[in-house]
Coordinates of N, CA and C in Angstrom, one line a residue:
F113 N 88.4 92.2 118.4 CA 89.4 91.8 118.5 C 90.5 92.0 118.6
H114 N 91.6 91.6 119.3 CA 92.7 91.8 119.5 C 93.3 90.9 118.0
A115 N 93.3 90.9 117.1 CA 93.7 90.9 116.1 C 94.2 92.8 114.9
A116 N 95.3 91.6 113.6 CA 95.3 92.6 112.3 C 94.5 92.2 111.6
A117 N 93.9 93.2 110.8 CA 92.8 92.7 109.2 C 93.2 93.1 108.4
S118 N 92.9 92.7 107.2 CA 92.3 93.2 106.4 C 91.1 92.5 105.5
L119 N 91.1 93.3 104.9 CA 89.9 93.0 103.9 C 89.7 92.6 102.4
L120 N 88.9 91.7 101.8 CA 90.0 91.8 100.5 C 88.4 92.2 99.7
G121 N 87.4 92.2 99.0 CA 86.1 92.0 98.5 C 85.3 92.0 100.2
S122 N 84.5 90.7 100.6 CA 83.9 90.9 102.0 C 84.5 89.8 102.8
H123 N 85.6 89.5 101.8 CA 86.4 88.7 103.1 C 87.5 88.8 103.5
L124 N 87.1 88.7 105.2 CA 88.3 89.8 106.3 C 89.3 88.2 106.4
F125 N 90.3 89.0 106.7 CA 91.8 88.3 106.5 C 92.0 88.2 108.6
L126 N 92.0 87.8 109.5 CA 92.1 88.0 110.4 C 93.1 87.8 111.4
F127 N 93.8 88.0 111.8 CA 95.8 88.4 111.8 C 95.6 87.7 113.2
I128 N 95.7 87.0 114.3 CA 95.7 87.2 115.3 C 97.3 86.5 116.4
G129 N 97.3 86.5 117.1 CA 98.1 86.1 118.2 C 98.7 87.1 118.8
K130 N 99.8 86.6 120.0 CA 100.2 87.6 120.3 C 100.9 89.3 120.2
S131 N 100.9 89.0 121.4 CA 101.6 90.9 120.8 C 103.3 90.1 120.6
N132 N 103.3 90.9 119.3 CA 105.4 91.3 118.4 C 105.4 89.3 118.3
S133 N 103.6 89.0 117.7 CA 103.8 87.2 117.1 C 104.2 87.6 115.6
G134 N 104.2 89.1 115.0 CA 104.2 88.9 113.9 C 102.8 89.6 112.8
K135 N 101.1 90.1 114.0 CA 100.8 90.1 112.7 C 100.6 91.1 111.9
S136 N 100.6 92.3 113.0 CA 100.9 93.4 111.3 C 101.9 93.0 109.7
T137 N 103.0 92.6 111.1 CA 103.7 92.2 109.6 C 103.2 90.9 108.4
V138 N 102.6 90.7 109.0 CA 101.7 89.1 108.0 C 100.9 90.2 107.3
N139 N 100.2 91.4 107.4 CA 99.8 91.6 107.4 C 99.7 92.7 106.1
Y140 N 101.0 93.6 106.3 CA 101.7 94.3 105.3 C 102.1 92.7 104.7
F141 N 103.1 92.1 104.4 CA 103.6 91.4 102.9 C 101.9 91.0 102.8
F142 N 100.6 90.7 103.2 CA 99.4 90.1 102.3 C 99.3 91.1 101.9
K143 N 99.6 92.7 101.7 CA 98.7 93.7 101.0 C 99.4 93.6 99.8
H144 N 101.3 93.6 100.3 CA 102.1 93.3 99.5 C 101.9 92.4 98.0
F145 N 101.8 91.2 98.8 CA 101.0 90.1 96.9 C 99.7 90.8 96.8
E146 N 98.6 90.9 97.5 CA 97.4 91.5 96.6 C 96.9 92.7 97.4
P147 N 97.9 93.5 95.9 CA 97.5 95.2 95.9 C 95.9 95.0 96.5
Y148 N 94.6 94.0 95.7 CA 93.6 95.4 96.3 C 92.7 95.0 97.2
T149 N 93.5 94.6 98.8 CA 93.5 93.8 100.1 C 93.7 95.8 100.5
K150 N 92.7 95.4 101.7 CA 92.1 96.9 101.9 C 92.7 96.7 103.6
I151 N 93.6 97.5 104.4 CA 94.0 97.0 105.8 C 92.5 97.7 106.2
I152 N 92.2 96.9 107.3 CA 91.3 97.7 107.8 C 91.7 98.1 109.6
S153 N 92.8 97.3 109.9 CA 93.7 98.1 111.0 C 94.9 96.8 111.3
D154 N 95.2 97.5 112.3 CA 97.1 97.4 112.8 C 96.9 96.7 114.2
D155 N 95.9 96.0 114.9 CA 95.4 95.9 115.9 C 94.7 95.7 117.4
F156 N 93.8 96.0 116.4 CA 92.5 95.7 117.1 C 91.4 95.9 116.3
V157 N 90.9 95.2 115.7 CA 88.7 95.1 115.3 C 88.1 94.8 115.1
L158 N 87.4 96.0 115.0 CA 86.1 95.5 115.3 C 84.9 95.5 114.3
M159 N 83.7 94.1 115.3 CA 83.2 93.6 114.6 C 81.9 93.4 115.3
A160 N 80.5 93.3 114.6 CA 79.3 93.9 115.2 C 78.3 92.9 113.9
L161 N 76.8 93.3 114.9 CA 75.8 92.2 114.3 C 75.2 93.4 113.7
I162 N 74.9 94.2 112.4 CA 74.1 94.9 111.8 C 72.3 94.5 110.9
D163 N 71.7 94.4 111.7 CA 70.6 93.7 110.4 C 70.7 92.6 109.8
G164 N 70.9 91.6 110.9 CA 71.5 90.0 110.2 C 72.8 90.1 109.8
G165 N 73.1 91.0 109.4 CA 74.9 91.3 108.8 C 75.7 91.3 109.5
V166 N 76.5 90.5 109.4 CA 78.2 91.2 109.9 C 79.2 91.5 109.3
Y167 N 78.9 92.7 110.1 CA 79.9 93.8 109.7 C 81.9 93.9 110.5
V168 N 82.3 94.8 109.7 CA 83.5 95.0 110.5 C 84.1 96.8 110.4
S169 N 84.3 97.1 111.8 CA 85.6 98.2 111.3 C 86.5 98.9 111.3
T170 N 87.2 100.0 111.5 CA 88.6 99.7 112.4 C 87.8 101.5 113.3
P171 N 89.2 101.3 114.7 CA 88.7 102.0 116.2 C 89.2 103.1 115.2
V172 N 88.3 104.0 116.2 CA 88.7 105.4 116.0 C 90.0 105.6 115.8
Y173 N 90.8 105.7 117.1 CA 92.0 105.5 117.2 C 93.5 104.9 116.0
E174 N 92.9 104.1 115.6 CA 93.1 103.4 114.0 C 93.3 104.0 112.9
I175 N 92.4 105.0 112.6 CA 91.3 105.9 111.5 C 93.2 106.6 111.7
L176 N 93.1 107.2 113.0 CA 94.9 108.3 112.5 C 95.3 108.6 112.1
N177 N 95.7 106.9 112.1 CA 97.1 105.9 111.3 C 97.2 105.5 109.6
N178 N 95.4 106.4 109.4 CA 95.0 106.6 107.8 C 94.9 105.5 107.3
Y179 N 94.8 103.6 107.5 CA 93.9 102.6 107.4 C 92.8 102.1 107.0
D180 N 91.6 103.1 108.0 CA 91.0 103.6 106.3 C 89.9 104.7 107.5
S181 N 90.2 105.8 106.5 CA 89.7 106.8 107.2 C 88.1 107.2 107.1
S182 N 87.0 106.3 105.8 CA 85.9 106.9 106.3 C 84.9 106.2 107.0
N183 N 85.9 105.2 108.1 CA 85.2 105.2 109.1 C 83.5 104.3 108.1
R184 N 83.8 103.9 107.4 CA 82.8 103.1 107.0 C 82.9 101.6 107.8
W185 N 81.0 100.9 107.8 CA 81.4 99.7 108.2 C 81.6 98.5 107.1
Y186 N 81.7 97.5 106.9 CA 82.0 96.4 105.8 C 81.4 95.6 106.4
E187 N 80.2 94.4 104.7 CA 79.9 93.7 105.3 C 81.0 92.0 104.7
I188 N 81.1 91.9 106.4 CA 81.5 90.2 105.3 C 81.1 89.3 105.3
D189 N 81.3 88.3 104.5 CA 81.1 87.2 104.6 C 81.6 85.7 104.3
E190 N 82.7 85.6 104.6 CA 83.9 84.8 104.6 C 84.4 85.5 106.1
I191 N 85.5 84.4 106.3 CA 86.4 85.2 107.2 C 88.0 84.0 107.4
T192 N 88.7 84.3 107.2 CA 90.8 83.3 107.0 C 90.5 83.7 108.4
V193 N 90.9 82.8 109.5 CA 91.8 83.6 111.0 C 93.0 82.9 110.5
V194 N 93.6 83.8 110.7 CA 95.4 83.1 110.1 C 96.1 83.3 111.9
N195 N 96.0 82.3 112.8 CA 96.7 82.7 113.5 C 98.4 82.0 114.1
L196 N 98.7 83.1 114.4 CA 100.3 83.7 114.7 C 101.0 83.7 115.7
S197 N 100.7 82.8 116.3 CA 101.3 82.3 118.1 C 100.8 80.2 118.8
R198 N 101.8 80.2 118.6 CA 102.2 79.1 118.7 C 102.1 78.8 120.5
S199 N 101.7 79.4 120.8 CA 100.2 79.1 121.8 C 99.3 78.5 121.9
L200 N 98.5 79.5 121.0 CA 97.1 79.1 120.8 C 96.6 78.7 120.3
K201 N 96.0 77.2 120.4 CA 94.8 76.6 119.9 C 93.7 77.1 119.0
I202 N 93.7 77.3 117.9 CA 92.6 78.1 117.5 C 91.7 76.8 115.9
S203 N 90.9 76.3 116.8 CA 90.3 75.1 115.2 C 88.2 76.1 115.2
N204 N 88.1 76.4 116.2 CA 86.8 77.2 115.6 C 86.7 78.4 116.3
I205 N 85.3 78.9 115.8 CA 84.8 80.4 115.7 C 85.4 80.5 117.4
F206 N 84.4 79.6 117.9 CA 84.5 80.0 119.0 C 85.9 79.9 120.7
D207 N 86.8 79.4 119.7 CA 87.7 79.6 120.2 C 88.8 81.3 119.9
L208 N 88.0 81.6 119.4 CA 88.4 82.9 119.3 C 88.0 84.1 120.4
I209 N 87.5 83.7 121.6 CA 86.7 84.1 123.2 C 87.7 84.2 123.5
S210 N 89.3 83.9 123.3 CA 90.6 84.6 124.0 C 91.1 85.7 123.7
V211 N 91.3 86.2 122.4 CA 91.5 87.0 121.8 C 90.2 88.2 121.6
G212 N 89.2 88.1 122.1 CA 88.1 88.6 122.0 C 87.6 89.9 123.2
I213 N 87.9 91.3 122.7 CA 88.4 92.4 123.6 C 86.6 92.5 124.8
A214 N 85.7 92.5 124.3 CA 84.2 92.2 124.9 C 83.8 91.2 125.9
S215 N 85.4 90.0 125.9 CA 85.0 89.3 126.7 C 85.6 89.2 127.9
S216 N 86.2 90.7 128.3 CA 86.7 90.6 129.5 C 86.2 91.8 130.2
F217 N 84.6 92.0 129.7 CA 84.1 93.8 130.1 C 82.6 93.0 130.2
L218 N 82.2 94.2 131.0 CA 81.1 93.7 131.6 C 80.2 92.5 130.7
G219 N 79.1 91.9 131.4 CA 78.3 91.3 131.4 C 77.2 91.1 129.9
A220 N 76.9 92.3 130.0 CA 76.3 92.4 129.0 C 76.9 92.7 127.7
I221 N 78.2 92.9 127.3 CA 78.5 93.5 126.0 C 79.0 91.8 126.4
S222 N 79.8 90.9 127.2 CA 80.3 89.8 126.9 C 79.4 88.8 126.1
F223 N 77.6 89.0 126.6 CA 76.6 88.1 126.0 C 76.6 88.8 124.0
E224 N 76.6 90.2 123.7 CA 76.9 90.5 123.2 C 77.8 89.9 122.2
F225 N 79.4 90.0 122.8 CA 80.2 89.3 121.9 C 80.0 87.7 121.5
Y226 N 79.7 87.0 122.1 CA 79.2 85.5 122.7 C 77.9 85.4 121.0
R227 N 77.4 86.0 121.1 CA 76.2 86.4 120.3 C 76.3 86.6 118.8
L228 N 77.4 87.3 118.7 CA 78.0 87.4 117.9 C 79.1 86.3 117.0
L229 N 79.6 85.5 117.7 CA 80.0 84.6 117.6 C 79.5 83.6 116.9
G230 N 78.1 83.7 117.0 CA 77.3 82.2 117.1 C 76.9 82.9 116.2
E231 N 76.5 84.1 115.4 CA 76.3 84.4 114.3 C 77.2 84.0 112.8
I232 N 78.8 84.6 113.3 CA 79.2 83.9 111.9 C 79.5 82.9 112.0
N233 N 79.1 82.0 113.8 CA 79.6 80.5 113.7 C 78.5 79.3 112.7
K234 N 77.2 80.8 112.5 CA 75.9 80.1 111.6 C 75.9 80.4 110.5
N235 N 75.9 81.3 109.9 CA 75.6 82.2 108.8 C 77.6 82.3 108.1
I236 N 78.7 82.7 108.2 CA 80.4 83.5 107.5 C 80.9 81.8 107.7
S237 N 81.0 81.0 106.6 CA 82.2 80.4 106.1 C 83.6 81.3 107.0
C238 N 84.3 80.0 107.8 CA 86.0 80.4 108.1 C 86.6 79.2 107.9
T239 N 87.5 80.1 107.6 CA 89.0 78.9 107.9 C 90.3 79.7 108.5
F240 N 90.1 78.4 108.9 CA 91.6 78.2 110.4 C 92.5 78.1 110.1
I241 N 93.6 78.6 109.5 CA 94.8 78.5 109.4 C 96.4 78.7 110.4
N242 N 97.0 77.4 110.7 CA 98.4 78.0 111.8 C 99.4 78.4 111.1
R243 N 100.4 79.0 111.4 CA 101.9 80.0 111.4 C 102.6 78.6 112.0
D244 N 102.7 77.0 112.0 CA 103.5 76.3 111.7 C 104.5 76.6 111.4
N245 N 105.5 77.4 112.7 CA 106.6 77.8 112.5 C 106.8 78.2 111.1
R246 N 106.2 79.3 110.4 CA 106.4 79.5 109.3 C 107.2 81.4 109.0
D247 N 108.0 81.7 108.7 CA 108.0 83.0 109.0 C 107.2 84.7 108.7
S248 N 106.5 85.3 108.7 CA 105.7 86.1 108.1 C 106.0 86.1 106.8
Y249 N 106.4 86.6 105.7 CA 106.8 86.4 104.7 C 106.2 85.2 104.1
T250 N 106.5 84.0 104.7 CA 105.9 82.9 103.6 C 104.2 83.4 104.6
V251 N 103.5 83.1 105.6 CA 103.0 82.7 105.4 C 102.2 84.1 105.3
A252 N 102.5 85.3 104.9 CA 101.4 85.8 104.0 C 101.7 85.1 102.0
Y253 N 102.6 85.0 102.0 CA 102.9 84.6 100.9 C 101.9 83.6 99.9
D254 N 102.2 82.1 101.2 CA 101.2 81.0 100.9 C 99.6 81.0 101.3
L255 N 99.4 82.3 102.2 CA 98.0 82.8 102.2 C 97.0 83.0 101.1
Y256 N 98.3 84.2 100.1 CA 98.5 84.7 98.8 C 97.4 83.8 97.8
R257 N 98.5 83.1 98.1 CA 99.1 81.7 96.6 C 97.1 80.7 96.7
L258 N 96.6 80.4 98.3 CA 95.6 80.4 98.8 C 94.7 81.0 98.1
K259 N 95.1 82.2 98.0 CA 92.9 82.7 97.0 C 93.4 82.4 95.9
K260 N 94.2 82.2 94.9 CA 94.4 82.3 93.9 C 93.9 81.5 93.1

C-alpha cells in the first residue's frame, strides 16, 4: 500500500492519502501521543497472507531509514484506516484498491492483492476514519483519544 503505518500491539494504523496529504506527519504525531507505537513505514507498507494470518512489514529501503531494522513480519488483528485525502472516498476494505501498489502490476500479483483484501475483510476488524478538514495534529490527537 502507498501509506504510512504504525503498529500498536497487533493493531495497524494505516494512514492513506495522496502525496503531501500529511501521512508521515500524522504518523509521527500519533507516535508522539502514543509512545509505544512502532512506526512501520513512512511511504509504503507491505502486507501478506502467511499461514492464514495477515501480516505487515517494512519495505527493505525503509529499513535504511531505521523504521524497523529487524525486517520482520508482524501479525495484525485490527486495522484503523485513516483517510487523509479529501478526494478519496474510503468506507470499506475494497476501496483500498486505489492505494494498492499491487493492483497496477501483473495479473497474478493483482489476484493475490484481491485475495489479501478478501481475507482482511473476513478476518480483521477494520475501522475507517476520514480527515474531515482537520489538521494533522488534531487527526493524530483524536486518534489517540479514540484508542484510550
